[in-house]
mmCIF file of C-alpha atoms in Angstrom:
data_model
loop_
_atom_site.group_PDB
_atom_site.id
_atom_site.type_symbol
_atom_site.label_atom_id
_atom_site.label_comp_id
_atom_site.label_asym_id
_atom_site.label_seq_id
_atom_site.Cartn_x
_atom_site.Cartn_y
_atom_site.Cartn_z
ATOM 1 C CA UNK A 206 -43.774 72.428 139.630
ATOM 2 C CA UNK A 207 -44.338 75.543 137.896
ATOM 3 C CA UNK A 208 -45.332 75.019 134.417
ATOM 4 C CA UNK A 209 -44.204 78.512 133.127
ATOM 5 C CA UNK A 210 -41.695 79.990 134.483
ATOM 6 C CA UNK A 211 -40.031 83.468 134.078
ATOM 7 C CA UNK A 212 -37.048 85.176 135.417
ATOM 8 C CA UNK A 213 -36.226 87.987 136.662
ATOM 9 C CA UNK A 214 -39.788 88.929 138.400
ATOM 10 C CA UNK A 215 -38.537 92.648 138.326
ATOM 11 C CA UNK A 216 -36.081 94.372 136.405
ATOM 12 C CA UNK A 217 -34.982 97.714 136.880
ATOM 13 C CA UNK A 218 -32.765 99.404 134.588
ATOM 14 C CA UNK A 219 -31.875 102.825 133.403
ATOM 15 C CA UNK A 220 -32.446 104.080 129.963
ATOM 16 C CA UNK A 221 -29.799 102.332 127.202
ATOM 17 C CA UNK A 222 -29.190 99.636 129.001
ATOM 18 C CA UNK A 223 -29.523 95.915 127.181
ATOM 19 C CA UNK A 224 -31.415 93.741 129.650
ATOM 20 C CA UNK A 225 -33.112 89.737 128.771
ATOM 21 C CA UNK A 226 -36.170 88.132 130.019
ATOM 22 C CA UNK A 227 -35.718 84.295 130.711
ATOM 23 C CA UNK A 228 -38.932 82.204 129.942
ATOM 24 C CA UNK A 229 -39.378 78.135 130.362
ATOM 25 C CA UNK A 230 -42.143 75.655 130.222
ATOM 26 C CA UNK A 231 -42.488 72.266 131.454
ATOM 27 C CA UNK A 232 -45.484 71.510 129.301
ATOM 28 C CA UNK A 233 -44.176 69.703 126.388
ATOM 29 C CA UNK A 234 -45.514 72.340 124.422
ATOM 30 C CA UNK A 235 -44.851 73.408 120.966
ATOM 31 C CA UNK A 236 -45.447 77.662 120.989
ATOM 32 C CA UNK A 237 -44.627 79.744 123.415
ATOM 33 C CA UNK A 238 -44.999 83.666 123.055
ATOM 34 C CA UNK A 239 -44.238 86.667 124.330
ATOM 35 C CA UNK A 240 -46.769 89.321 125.651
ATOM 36 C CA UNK A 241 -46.998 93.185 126.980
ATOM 37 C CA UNK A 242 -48.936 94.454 129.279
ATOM 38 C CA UNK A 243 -49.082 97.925 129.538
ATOM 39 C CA UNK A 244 -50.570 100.285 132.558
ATOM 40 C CA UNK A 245 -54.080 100.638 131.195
ATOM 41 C CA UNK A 246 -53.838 96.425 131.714
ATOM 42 C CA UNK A 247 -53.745 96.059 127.709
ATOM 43 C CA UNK A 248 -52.615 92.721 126.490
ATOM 44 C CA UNK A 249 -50.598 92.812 123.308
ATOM 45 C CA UNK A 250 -48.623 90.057 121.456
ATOM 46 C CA UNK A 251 -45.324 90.735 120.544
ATOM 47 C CA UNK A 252 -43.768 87.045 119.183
ATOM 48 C CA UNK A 253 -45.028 83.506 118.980
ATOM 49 C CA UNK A 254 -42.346 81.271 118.300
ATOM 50 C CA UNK A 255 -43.787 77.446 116.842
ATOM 51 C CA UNK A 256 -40.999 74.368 117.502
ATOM 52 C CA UNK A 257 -38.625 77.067 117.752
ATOM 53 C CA UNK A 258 -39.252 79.105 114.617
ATOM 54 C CA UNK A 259 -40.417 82.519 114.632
ATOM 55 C CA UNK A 260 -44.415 82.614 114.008
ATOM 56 C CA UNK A 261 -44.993 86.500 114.284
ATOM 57 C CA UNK A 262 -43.631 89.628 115.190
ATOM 58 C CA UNK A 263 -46.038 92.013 115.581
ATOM 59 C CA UNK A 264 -44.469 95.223 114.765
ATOM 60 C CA UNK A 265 -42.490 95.322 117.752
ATOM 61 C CA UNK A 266 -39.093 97.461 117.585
ATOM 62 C CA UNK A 267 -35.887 95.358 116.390
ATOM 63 C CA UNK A 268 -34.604 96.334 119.882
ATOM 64 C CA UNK A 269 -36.517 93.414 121.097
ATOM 65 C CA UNK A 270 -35.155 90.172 120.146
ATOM 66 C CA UNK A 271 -36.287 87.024 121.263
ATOM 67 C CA UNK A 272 -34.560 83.978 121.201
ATOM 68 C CA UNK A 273 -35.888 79.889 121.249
ATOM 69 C CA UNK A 274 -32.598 77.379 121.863
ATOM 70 C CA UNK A 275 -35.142 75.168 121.782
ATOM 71 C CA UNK A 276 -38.784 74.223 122.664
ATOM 72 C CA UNK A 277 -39.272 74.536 126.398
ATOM 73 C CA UNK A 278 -37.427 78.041 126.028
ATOM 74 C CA UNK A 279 -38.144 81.849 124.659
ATOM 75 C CA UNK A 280 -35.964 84.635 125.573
ATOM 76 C CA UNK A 281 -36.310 88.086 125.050
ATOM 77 C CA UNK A 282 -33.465 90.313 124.740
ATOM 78 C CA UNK A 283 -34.033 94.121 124.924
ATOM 79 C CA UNK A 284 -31.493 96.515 123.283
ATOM 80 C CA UNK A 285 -31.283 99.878 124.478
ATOM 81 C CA UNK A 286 -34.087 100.851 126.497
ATOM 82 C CA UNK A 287 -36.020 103.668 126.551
ATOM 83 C CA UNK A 288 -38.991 104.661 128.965
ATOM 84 C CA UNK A 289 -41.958 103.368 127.135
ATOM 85 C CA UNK A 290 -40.798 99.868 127.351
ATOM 86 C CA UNK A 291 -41.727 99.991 131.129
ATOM 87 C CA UNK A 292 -44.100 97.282 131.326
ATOM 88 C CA UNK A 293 -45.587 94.268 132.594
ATOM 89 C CA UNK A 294 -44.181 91.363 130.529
ATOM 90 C CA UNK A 295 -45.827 87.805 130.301
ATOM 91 C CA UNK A 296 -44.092 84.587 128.580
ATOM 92 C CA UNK A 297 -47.143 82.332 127.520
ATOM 93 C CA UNK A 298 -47.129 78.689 125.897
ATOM 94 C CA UNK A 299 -50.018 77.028 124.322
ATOM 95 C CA UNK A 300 -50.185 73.269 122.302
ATOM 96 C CA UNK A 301 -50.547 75.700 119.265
ATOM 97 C CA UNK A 302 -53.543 73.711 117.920
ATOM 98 C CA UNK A 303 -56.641 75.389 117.584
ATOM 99 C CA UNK A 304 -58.876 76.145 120.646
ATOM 100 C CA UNK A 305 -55.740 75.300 122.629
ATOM 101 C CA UNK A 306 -55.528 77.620 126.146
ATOM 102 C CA UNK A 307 -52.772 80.003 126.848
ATOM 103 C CA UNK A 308 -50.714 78.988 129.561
ATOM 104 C CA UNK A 309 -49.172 82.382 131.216
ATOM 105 C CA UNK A 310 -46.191 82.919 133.399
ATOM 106 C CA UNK A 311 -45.829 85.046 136.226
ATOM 107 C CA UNK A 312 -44.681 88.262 134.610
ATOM 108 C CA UNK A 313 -41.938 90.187 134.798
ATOM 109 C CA UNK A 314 -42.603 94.031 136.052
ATOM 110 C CA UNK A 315 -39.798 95.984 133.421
ATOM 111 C CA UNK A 316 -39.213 99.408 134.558
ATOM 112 C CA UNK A 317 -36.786 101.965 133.039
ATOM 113 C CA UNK A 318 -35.649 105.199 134.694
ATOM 114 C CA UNK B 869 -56.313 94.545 111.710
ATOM 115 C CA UNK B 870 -58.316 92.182 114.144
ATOM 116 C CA UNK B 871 -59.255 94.229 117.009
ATOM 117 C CA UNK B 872 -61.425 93.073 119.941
ATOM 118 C CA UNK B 873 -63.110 95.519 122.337
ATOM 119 C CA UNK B 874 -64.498 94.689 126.160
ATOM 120 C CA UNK B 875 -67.245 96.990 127.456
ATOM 121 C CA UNK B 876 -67.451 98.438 130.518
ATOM 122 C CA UNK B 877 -63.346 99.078 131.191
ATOM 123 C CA UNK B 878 -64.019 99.322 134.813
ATOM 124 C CA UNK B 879 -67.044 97.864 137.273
ATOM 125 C CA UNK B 880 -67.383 98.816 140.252
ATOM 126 C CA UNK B 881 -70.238 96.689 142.460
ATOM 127 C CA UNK B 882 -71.557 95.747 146.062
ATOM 128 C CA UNK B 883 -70.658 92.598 146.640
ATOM 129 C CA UNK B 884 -73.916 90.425 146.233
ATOM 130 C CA UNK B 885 -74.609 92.640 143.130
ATOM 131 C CA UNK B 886 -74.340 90.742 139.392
ATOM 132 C CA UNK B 887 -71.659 91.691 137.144
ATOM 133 C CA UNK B 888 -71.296 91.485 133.160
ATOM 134 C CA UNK B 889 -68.723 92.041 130.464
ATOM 135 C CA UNK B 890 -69.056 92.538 127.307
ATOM 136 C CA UNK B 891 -66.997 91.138 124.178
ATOM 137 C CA UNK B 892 -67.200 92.362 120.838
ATOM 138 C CA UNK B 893 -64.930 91.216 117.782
ATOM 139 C CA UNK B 894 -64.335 93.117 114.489
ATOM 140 C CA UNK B 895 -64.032 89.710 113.097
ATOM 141 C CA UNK B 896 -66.124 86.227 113.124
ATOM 142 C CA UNK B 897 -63.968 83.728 115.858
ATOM 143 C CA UNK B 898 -63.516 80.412 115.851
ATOM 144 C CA UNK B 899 -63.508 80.348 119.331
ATOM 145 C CA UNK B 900 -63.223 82.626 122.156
ATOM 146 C CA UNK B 901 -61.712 82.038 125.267
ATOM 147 C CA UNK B 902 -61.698 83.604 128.751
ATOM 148 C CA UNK B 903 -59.175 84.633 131.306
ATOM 149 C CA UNK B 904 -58.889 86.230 134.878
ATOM 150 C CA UNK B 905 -56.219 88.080 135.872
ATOM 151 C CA UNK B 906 -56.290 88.873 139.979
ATOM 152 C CA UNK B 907 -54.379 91.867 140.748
ATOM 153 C CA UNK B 908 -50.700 91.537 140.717
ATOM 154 C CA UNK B 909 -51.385 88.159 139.024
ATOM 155 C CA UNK B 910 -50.757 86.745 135.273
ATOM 156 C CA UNK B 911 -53.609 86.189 133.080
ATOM 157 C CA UNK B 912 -55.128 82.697 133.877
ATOM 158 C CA UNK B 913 -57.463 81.301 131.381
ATOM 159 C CA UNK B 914 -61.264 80.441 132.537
ATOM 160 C CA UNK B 915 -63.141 78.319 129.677
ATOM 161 C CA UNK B 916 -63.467 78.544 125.996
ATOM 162 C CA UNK B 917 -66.613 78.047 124.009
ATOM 163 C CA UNK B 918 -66.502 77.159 120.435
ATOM 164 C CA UNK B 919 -70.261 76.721 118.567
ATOM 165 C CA UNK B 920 -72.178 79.184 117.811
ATOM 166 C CA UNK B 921 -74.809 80.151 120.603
ATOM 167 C CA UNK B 922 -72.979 78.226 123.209
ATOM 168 C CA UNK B 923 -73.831 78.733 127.214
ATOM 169 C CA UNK B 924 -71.372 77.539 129.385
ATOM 170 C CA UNK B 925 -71.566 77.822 133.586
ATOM 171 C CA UNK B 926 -69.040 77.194 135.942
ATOM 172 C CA UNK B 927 -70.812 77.892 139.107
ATOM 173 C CA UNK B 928 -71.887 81.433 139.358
ATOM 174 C CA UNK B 929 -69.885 82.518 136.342
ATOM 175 C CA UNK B 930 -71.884 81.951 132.806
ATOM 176 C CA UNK B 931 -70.088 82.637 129.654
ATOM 177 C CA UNK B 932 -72.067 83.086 126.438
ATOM 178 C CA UNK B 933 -70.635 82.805 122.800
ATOM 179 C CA UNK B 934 -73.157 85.023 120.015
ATOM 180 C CA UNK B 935 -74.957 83.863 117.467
ATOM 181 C CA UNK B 936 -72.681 85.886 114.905
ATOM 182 C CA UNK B 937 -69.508 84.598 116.881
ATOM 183 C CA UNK B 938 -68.183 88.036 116.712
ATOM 184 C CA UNK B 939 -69.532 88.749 120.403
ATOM 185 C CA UNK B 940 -69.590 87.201 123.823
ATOM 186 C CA UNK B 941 -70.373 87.560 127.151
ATOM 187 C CA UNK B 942 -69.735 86.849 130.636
ATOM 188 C CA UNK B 943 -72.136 87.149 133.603
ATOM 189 C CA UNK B 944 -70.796 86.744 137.393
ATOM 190 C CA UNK B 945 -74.650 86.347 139.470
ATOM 191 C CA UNK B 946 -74.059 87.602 142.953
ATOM 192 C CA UNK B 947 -70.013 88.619 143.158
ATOM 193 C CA UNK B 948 -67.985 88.023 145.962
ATOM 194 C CA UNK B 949 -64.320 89.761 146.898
ATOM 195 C CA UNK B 950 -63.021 86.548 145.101
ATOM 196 C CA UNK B 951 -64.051 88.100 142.045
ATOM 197 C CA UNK B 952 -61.866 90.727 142.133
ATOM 198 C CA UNK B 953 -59.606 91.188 139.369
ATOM 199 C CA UNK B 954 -59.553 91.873 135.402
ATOM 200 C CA UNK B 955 -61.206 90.095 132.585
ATOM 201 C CA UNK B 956 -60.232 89.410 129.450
ATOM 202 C CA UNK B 957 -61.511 87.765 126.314
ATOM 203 C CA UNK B 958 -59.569 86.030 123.696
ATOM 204 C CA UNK B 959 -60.141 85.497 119.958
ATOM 205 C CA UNK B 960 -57.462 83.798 117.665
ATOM 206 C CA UNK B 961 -55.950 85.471 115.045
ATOM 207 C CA UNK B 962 -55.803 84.061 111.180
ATOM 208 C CA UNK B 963 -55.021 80.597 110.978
ATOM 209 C CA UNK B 964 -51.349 79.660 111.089
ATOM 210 C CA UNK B 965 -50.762 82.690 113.163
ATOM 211 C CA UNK B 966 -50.842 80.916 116.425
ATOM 212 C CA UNK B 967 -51.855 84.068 118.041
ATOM 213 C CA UNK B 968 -54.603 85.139 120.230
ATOM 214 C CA UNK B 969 -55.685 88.442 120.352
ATOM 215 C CA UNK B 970 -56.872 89.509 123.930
ATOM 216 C CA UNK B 971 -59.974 92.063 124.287
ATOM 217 C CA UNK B 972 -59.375 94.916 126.312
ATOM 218 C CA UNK B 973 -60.039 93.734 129.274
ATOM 219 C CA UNK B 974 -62.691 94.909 131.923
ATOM 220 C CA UNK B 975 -61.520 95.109 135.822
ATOM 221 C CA UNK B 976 -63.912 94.809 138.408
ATOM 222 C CA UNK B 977 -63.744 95.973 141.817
ATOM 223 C CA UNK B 978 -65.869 93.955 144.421
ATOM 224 C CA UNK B 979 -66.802 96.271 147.193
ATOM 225 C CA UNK B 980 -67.972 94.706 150.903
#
């Protein structure tokens, strides 16, 4: 029973290509966000999403959209690629009350040729 | 903005040897929290520690929260190759934001 769940595990793509990043929890819980980690290991925050409504973007590139149908589920789509956006990215849920730990899923290794 | 810094960015020790990372905030926390992220692995969090002061020890792991809350530590006493992997601390962002911002992370390297 995974409780976070994200598909595909790697993506590989060529520059200008649209790709999406599928991302579920079985947590019951209310935020979910989306996370990129770089090759130097940095952890940034791109989106938090709150019962389905957009929390934050964090001055991340309209190329990336993401996408809540509904609680359990954040997609991200990415529009036209380019080589920076190689990356490491990580789907994350949390109650959203304070104190409350981030519950990550198993990443999904982006890389662009 | 809110920025939080780890030092050392890399550790390399025998394994036996201790092991600490430091955690430094630009702003006072509510909270801070800590994860582990083995290599290859997603982030996977550790313990959080919320007053001012706190110690906290889960075997040989102990986690320390400042005075200031703007700093915190965490101290691995005698490492093993289990310990392997990258460390992160985790301070939320302004309320409402629903956002935690993750230090920069120190990876250790357990050596036999």
């Amino acid at each position: 029973d995974t409780a976070v769940s994200q598909t595909p595990k790697y993506l590989v793509t060529q520059m200008g290509n649209d790709k999406s990043i599928k991302c579920e929890q079985n947590l019951g819980h209310d935020t979910m966000y989306w996370y990129k980690q770089d090759s130097k290991k940095f952890l940034k925050i791109m989106f938090s999403y709150n019962n389905k409504e957009l929390i934050i973007n964090e001055t991340v590139p309209n190329r990336f959209s993401p996408k809540s149908p509904d609680k359990a589920h954040l997609n991200l789509h990415i529009n036209s690629l380019e080589l920076g956006d190689s990356a490491v990215y990580f789907c994350a849920s949390s109650t959203g009350q304070d104190n409350s730990p981030l519950h990550f899923g198993n990443g999904t290794r982006l890389t662009v040729t | 903005g809110q920025q939080v810094m780890q030092i050392p960015q890399y550790q390399h020790v025998q394994e036996g040897e201790d092991f600490t990372t430091y955690c430094n905030s630009s702003t006072t926390l509510s909270n801070i929290q800590w994860y582990k992220q083995r290599p290859g692995g997603h982030p996977v969090f550790l313990i959080q520690l919320v007053k001012s002061g706190e110690v906290k020890k889960q075997k040989r792991l102990t986690f320390q929260f400042g005075e200031a809350k703007k700093n915190s530590s965490l101290h691995i006493t005698a490492t093993q190759t289990t310990d392997v992997g990258t460390y992160f601390c985790a301070g939320p962002g302004a309320s409402g934001t629903y956002k935690y911002i993750f230090g920069t992370g120190t990876r250790l390297k357990v050596l036999a």
